[in-house]
XYZ file of N, CA and C in Angstrom:
393
model
N 168.262 -145.343 47.085
C 167.682 -146.393 46.269
C 166.917 -147.365 47.169
N 165.789 -147.800 46.709
C 164.943 -148.718 47.471
C 165.580 -150.097 47.517
N 165.439 -150.785 48.651
C 165.958 -152.138 48.792
C 165.155 -153.083 47.917
N 165.859 -154.036 47.321
C 165.196 -155.017 46.476
C 165.752 -156.400 46.747
N 164.954 -157.385 46.407
C 165.339 -158.785 46.456
C 165.546 -159.186 45.001
N 166.694 -159.759 44.663
C 167.031 -160.071 43.285
C 167.092 -161.583 43.077
N 166.447 -162.052 41.998
C 166.498 -163.462 41.621
C 167.048 -163.555 40.203
N 167.965 -164.475 39.987
C 168.452 -164.732 38.643
C 167.721 -165.967 38.134
N 166.901 -165.792 37.100
C 166.072 -166.894 36.621
C 166.532 -167.481 35.295
N 167.779 -167.280 34.936
C 168.270 -167.860 33.700
C 168.029 -166.959 32.497
N 166.847 -166.412 32.365
C 166.518 -165.525 31.251
C 166.851 -164.076 31.561
N 167.204 -163.819 32.799
C 167.489 -162.465 33.237
C 167.274 -162.343 34.729
N 167.294 -161.132 35.189
C 167.195 -160.862 36.612
C 165.816 -160.299 36.940
N 165.249 -160.757 38.045
C 163.980 -160.232 38.541
C 164.277 -159.555 39.877
N 163.840 -158.313 40.016
C 164.027 -157.577 41.269
C 162.667 -157.290 41.886
N 162.523 -157.634 43.161
C 161.282 -157.383 43.897
C 161.611 -156.407 45.017
N 160.969 -155.261 45.012
C 161.220 -154.244 46.032
C 160.711 -154.710 47.383
N 161.412 -154.316 48.444
C 160.977 -154.639 49.800
C 159.560 -154.127 50.046
N 159.225 -152.989 49.457
C 157.886 -152.408 49.610
C 156.816 -153.369 49.083
N 157.127 -154.111 48.040
C 156.185 -155.089 47.483
C 155.942 -156.208 48.491
N 157.002 -156.676 49.129
C 156.865 -157.714 50.158
C 156.010 -157.174 51.303
N 156.227 -155.914 51.677
C 155.432 -155.287 52.740
C 153.957 -155.212 52.371
N 153.669 -154.850 51.147
C 152.280 -154.740 50.688
C 151.598 -156.108 50.701
N 152.287 -157.129 50.208
C 151.725 -158.484 50.209
C 151.399 -158.906 51.646
N 152.331 -158.671 52.562
C 152.133 -159.053 53.962
C 150.976 -158.271 54.590
N 150.909 -156.979 54.320
C 149.849 -156.145 54.887
C 148.469 -156.542 54.404
N 148.348 -156.817 53.125
C 147.056 -157.239 52.577
C 146.652 -158.590 53.156
N 147.600 -159.527 53.210
C 147.309 -160.859 53.765
C 146.843 -160.755 55.208
N 147.467 -159.895 55.988
C 147.095 -159.747 57.400
C 145.699 -159.155 57.553
N 145.377 -158.142 56.758
C 144.086 -157.474 56.920
C 142.916 -158.305 56.410
N 143.194 -159.357 55.656
C 142.129 -160.238 55.187
C 141.675 -161.239 56.259
N 142.396 -161.316 57.366
C 142.060 -162.252 58.439
C 140.917 -161.687 59.268
N 139.911 -162.521 59.518
C 138.781 -162.100 60.344
C 139.277 -161.803 61.756
N 138.885 -160.658 62.286
C 139.311 -160.238 63.614
C 140.357 -159.143 63.585
N 140.938 -158.887 62.404
C 141.911 -157.806 62.265
C 141.153 -156.544 61.876
N 141.205 -155.538 62.756
C 140.525 -154.270 62.486
C 141.354 -153.402 61.554
N 142.663 -153.542 61.607
C 143.539 -152.746 60.753
C 144.978 -152.865 61.194
N 145.810 -152.109 60.525
C 147.228 -152.100 60.820
C 147.547 -150.822 61.586
N 148.534 -150.896 62.444
C 148.948 -149.743 63.229
C 150.252 -149.219 62.665
N 150.199 -148.017 62.089
C 151.374 -147.510 61.389
C 152.115 -146.385 62.061
N 151.683 -145.924 63.205
C 152.381 -144.833 63.865
C 151.996 -143.484 63.297
N 152.693 -142.458 63.728
C 152.318 -141.086 63.393
C 152.518 -140.743 61.920
N 153.580 -141.210 61.289
C 153.817 -140.839 59.898
C 152.748 -141.409 58.981
N 152.298 -142.620 59.270
C 151.232 -143.202 58.460
C 149.915 -142.486 58.712
N 149.694 -142.043 59.953
C 148.486 -141.290 60.275
C 148.418 -139.986 59.510
N 149.550 -139.315 59.366
C 149.606 -138.061 58.601
C 149.319 -138.338 57.136
N 149.891 -139.395 56.589
C 149.655 -139.738 55.184
C 148.181 -140.020 54.931
N 147.530 -140.721 55.876
C 146.104 -141.016 55.714
C 145.267 -139.748 55.760
N 145.654 -138.784 56.616
C 144.922 -137.526 56.686
C 145.028 -136.762 55.374
N 146.141 -136.954 54.677
C 146.337 -136.298 53.388
C 145.692 -137.078 52.244
N 145.012 -138.166 52.573
C 144.281 -138.935 51.580
C 145.096 -140.002 50.876
N 146.261 -140.315 51.382
C 147.104 -141.334 50.754
C 146.940 -142.649 51.490
N 146.578 -143.691 50.759
C 146.410 -145.035 51.346
C 147.748 -145.752 51.242
N 148.255 -146.217 52.366
C 149.536 -146.908 52.393
C 149.288 -148.376 52.706
N 149.435 -149.236 51.709
C 149.153 -150.653 51.880
C 150.216 -151.388 52.683
N 151.358 -150.741 52.918
C 152.402 -151.379 53.724
C 152.402 -150.845 55.156
N 151.379 -150.108 55.519
C 151.251 -149.549 56.870
C 151.304 -150.664 57.909
N 152.108 -150.455 58.954
C 152.183 -151.420 60.037
C 152.998 -152.659 59.719
N 153.804 -152.601 58.657
C 154.604 -153.762 58.259
C 156.068 -153.344 58.140
N 156.944 -154.152 58.716
C 158.382 -153.948 58.574
C 158.967 -155.259 58.067
N 159.712 -155.202 56.980
C 160.336 -156.417 56.444
C 161.847 -156.274 56.430
N 162.504 -157.385 56.668
C 163.953 -157.493 56.496
C 164.173 -158.628 55.511
N 164.667 -158.272 54.333
C 164.839 -159.256 53.272
C 166.321 -159.516 53.061
N 166.679 -160.797 53.110
C 168.049 -161.217 52.833
C 168.163 -161.676 51.387
N 169.125 -162.545 51.115
C 169.328 -163.023 49.752
C 168.160 -163.870 49.260
N 167.624 -164.721 50.128
C 166.509 -165.567 49.688
C 165.497 -165.793 50.810
N 165.602 -165.009 51.886
C 164.693 -165.187 53.006
C 164.258 -163.831 53.546
N 163.199 -163.869 54.352
C 162.671 -162.631 54.919
C 162.156 -162.865 56.329
N 162.226 -161.820 57.135
C 161.520 -161.781 58.411
C 160.559 -160.602 58.335
N 159.394 -160.774 58.912
C 158.343 -159.778 58.783
C 157.790 -159.449 60.164
N 157.683 -158.154 60.466
C 157.060 -157.675 61.691
C 155.765 -156.965 61.309
N 154.683 -157.321 61.977
C 153.369 -156.734 61.714
C 152.840 -156.085 62.986
N 152.324 -154.871 62.852
C 151.766 -154.123 63.976
C 150.276 -153.963 63.701
N 149.449 -154.664 64.484
C 148.032 -154.773 64.166
C 147.132 -154.237 65.277
N 145.912 -153.892 64.867
C 144.827 -153.562 65.780
C 143.761 -154.627 65.541
N 143.319 -155.273 66.631
C 142.342 -156.347 66.513
C 140.972 -155.883 66.983
N 139.943 -156.566 66.509
C 138.583 -156.297 66.973
C 138.441 -156.764 68.410
N 137.682 -156.006 69.192
C 137.419 -156.387 70.568
C 136.643 -157.706 70.598
N 137.032 -158.606 71.495
C 136.303 -159.847 71.691
C 136.876 -161.044 70.960
N 137.846 -160.830 70.063
C 138.423 -161.975 69.353
C 139.418 -162.698 70.258
N 139.653 -163.956 69.944
C 140.657 -164.726 70.676
C 142.015 -164.416 70.043
N 142.806 -163.611 70.735
C 144.054 -163.073 70.187
C 145.014 -164.165 69.707
N 145.270 -165.241 70.467
C 146.196 -166.264 69.963
C 145.743 -166.883 68.633
N 144.441 -167.095 68.474
C 143.937 -167.687 67.228
C 144.097 -166.734 66.051
N 143.768 -165.468 66.271
C 143.856 -164.482 65.186
C 145.316 -164.254 64.791
N 146.201 -164.132 65.763
C 147.606 -163.886 65.429
C 148.237 -165.092 64.738
N 147.846 -166.289 65.123
C 148.353 -167.492 64.435
C 147.879 -167.511 62.983
N 146.616 -167.157 62.759
C 146.077 -167.108 61.397
C 146.800 -166.045 60.569
N 147.127 -164.918 61.190
C 147.885 -163.870 60.498
C 149.244 -164.422 60.077
N 149.938 -165.059 61.010
C 151.270 -165.594 60.713
C 151.228 -166.585 59.550
N 150.260 -167.492 59.580
C 150.158 -168.507 58.527
C 149.832 -167.879 57.177
N 148.887 -166.943 57.148
C 148.482 -166.314 55.881
C 149.607 -165.483 55.284
N 150.290 -164.720 56.126
C 151.377 -163.869 55.633
C 152.510 -164.736 55.091
N 152.896 -165.754 55.845
C 153.969 -166.647 55.392
C 153.614 -167.294 54.055
N 152.413 -167.834 53.956
C 152.000 -168.513 52.725
C 151.963 -167.553 51.533
N 151.370 -166.377 51.715
C 151.253 -165.436 50.607
C 152.596 -164.897 50.154
N 153.453 -164.525 51.083
C 154.761 -163.983 50.706
C 155.598 -165.053 50.016
N 155.610 -166.273 50.565
C 156.402 -167.339 49.941
C 155.876 -167.695 48.562
N 154.558 -167.788 48.414
C 153.965 -168.157 47.132
C 154.200 -167.085 46.074
N 154.032 -165.823 46.458
C 154.092 -164.745 45.474
C 155.506 -164.293 45.139
N 156.466 -164.474 46.070
C 157.815 -163.946 45.825
C 158.883 -165.015 45.670
N 158.653 -166.214 46.190
C 159.683 -167.236 46.175
C 160.650 -167.125 47.343
N 160.468 -166.103 48.192
C 161.297 -165.967 49.392
C 160.920 -167.029 50.416
N 161.853 -167.407 51.257
C 161.560 -168.243 52.406
C 161.328 -167.308 53.583
N 160.147 -167.382 54.188
C 159.833 -166.532 55.336
C 160.278 -167.264 56.599
N 161.254 -166.677 57.279
C 161.798 -167.289 58.490
C 160.936 -167.005 59.711
N 160.416 -165.776 59.807
C 159.613 -165.377 60.956
C 158.536 -164.401 60.529
N 157.370 -164.526 61.151
C 156.327 -163.506 61.063
C 155.988 -163.154 62.508
N 156.442 -161.981 62.930
C 156.220 -161.517 64.301
C 155.030 -160.567 64.300
N 154.062 -160.832 65.175
C 152.850 -160.024 65.231
C 152.823 -159.278 66.563
N 152.685 -157.955 66.483
C 152.611 -157.103 67.663
C 151.217 -156.486 67.699
N 150.430 -156.876 68.692
C 149.075 -156.331 68.838
C 149.208 -154.975 69.519
N 148.848 -153.911 68.796
C 149.042 -152.543 69.271
C 147.781 -151.901 69.816
N 146.632 -152.542 69.573
C 145.401 -151.948 70.053
C 144.216 -152.857 69.815
N 143.086 -152.417 70.355
C 141.829 -153.145 70.212
C 140.781 -152.156 69.737
N 140.005 -152.553 68.739
C 138.964 -151.681 68.204
C 137.611 -152.103 68.767
N 136.945 -151.146 69.388
C 135.598 -151.372 69.897
C 134.619 -151.146 68.759
N 133.461 -151.731 68.836
C 132.464 -151.572 67.787
C 131.508 -150.452 68.133
N 131.213 -149.616 67.141
C 130.029 -148.872 67.310
C 129.861 -147.407 67.325
N 130.646 -146.577 67.952
C 130.234 -145.188 68.097
C 130.426 -144.374 66.833
N 131.298 -144.821 65.939
C 131.584 -144.063 64.731
C 132.691 -143.040 64.940
N 133.121 -142.839 66.176
C 134.212 -141.925 66.499
C 135.490 -142.741 66.588
N 136.391 -142.566 65.612
C 137.596 -143.383 65.543
C 138.418 -143.290 66.830
N 138.522 -142.090 67.409
C 139.317 -141.920 68.634
C 138.727 -142.684 69.808
N 137.402 -142.771 69.881
C 136.770 -143.486 70.984
C 136.684 -144.984 70.723
N 136.624 -145.376 69.448
C 136.457 -146.782 69.108
C 137.752 -147.578 69.187
N 138.906 -146.909 69.104
C 140.175 -147.631 69.062
C 140.984 -147.328 70.306
N 141.388 -148.377 70.994
C 142.214 -148.230 72.190
C 143.594 -148.758 71.839
N 144.592 -147.869 71.883
C 145.950 -148.256 71.541
C 146.867 -148.104 72.738
N 147.963 -148.839 72.684
C 149.001 -148.683 73.695
C 149.693 -147.365 73.453
N 150.096 -146.721 74.486
C 150.825 -145.443 74.362
C 152.307 -145.704 74.257
């Protein structure tokens, strides 16, 4: 069974799946200027080759009773100021998750996994990732 966050709102119970929190965080992160994409590892790469878009790619969430911690694995555009972009990611993810779910976000940890170069059109040559 998928993990969920449960809220009792008087009229009944609302359950929010952890995957939903991951999707909100992933979308918020990719909307930041300077973020080339999310780094999801080999399983996400296989899913993309099969034509499946995974909006929670590169996101790991730990949801408690009313709080969450979020880990994001990102690839940034070459030439951006990394501290500024990662701070903007943290602020956007925290704001969006808290506003949309009612959870208190305790931490947003950003792990820069690679840098995307502009231009050749060859994904393997344009993206430099840590091994």
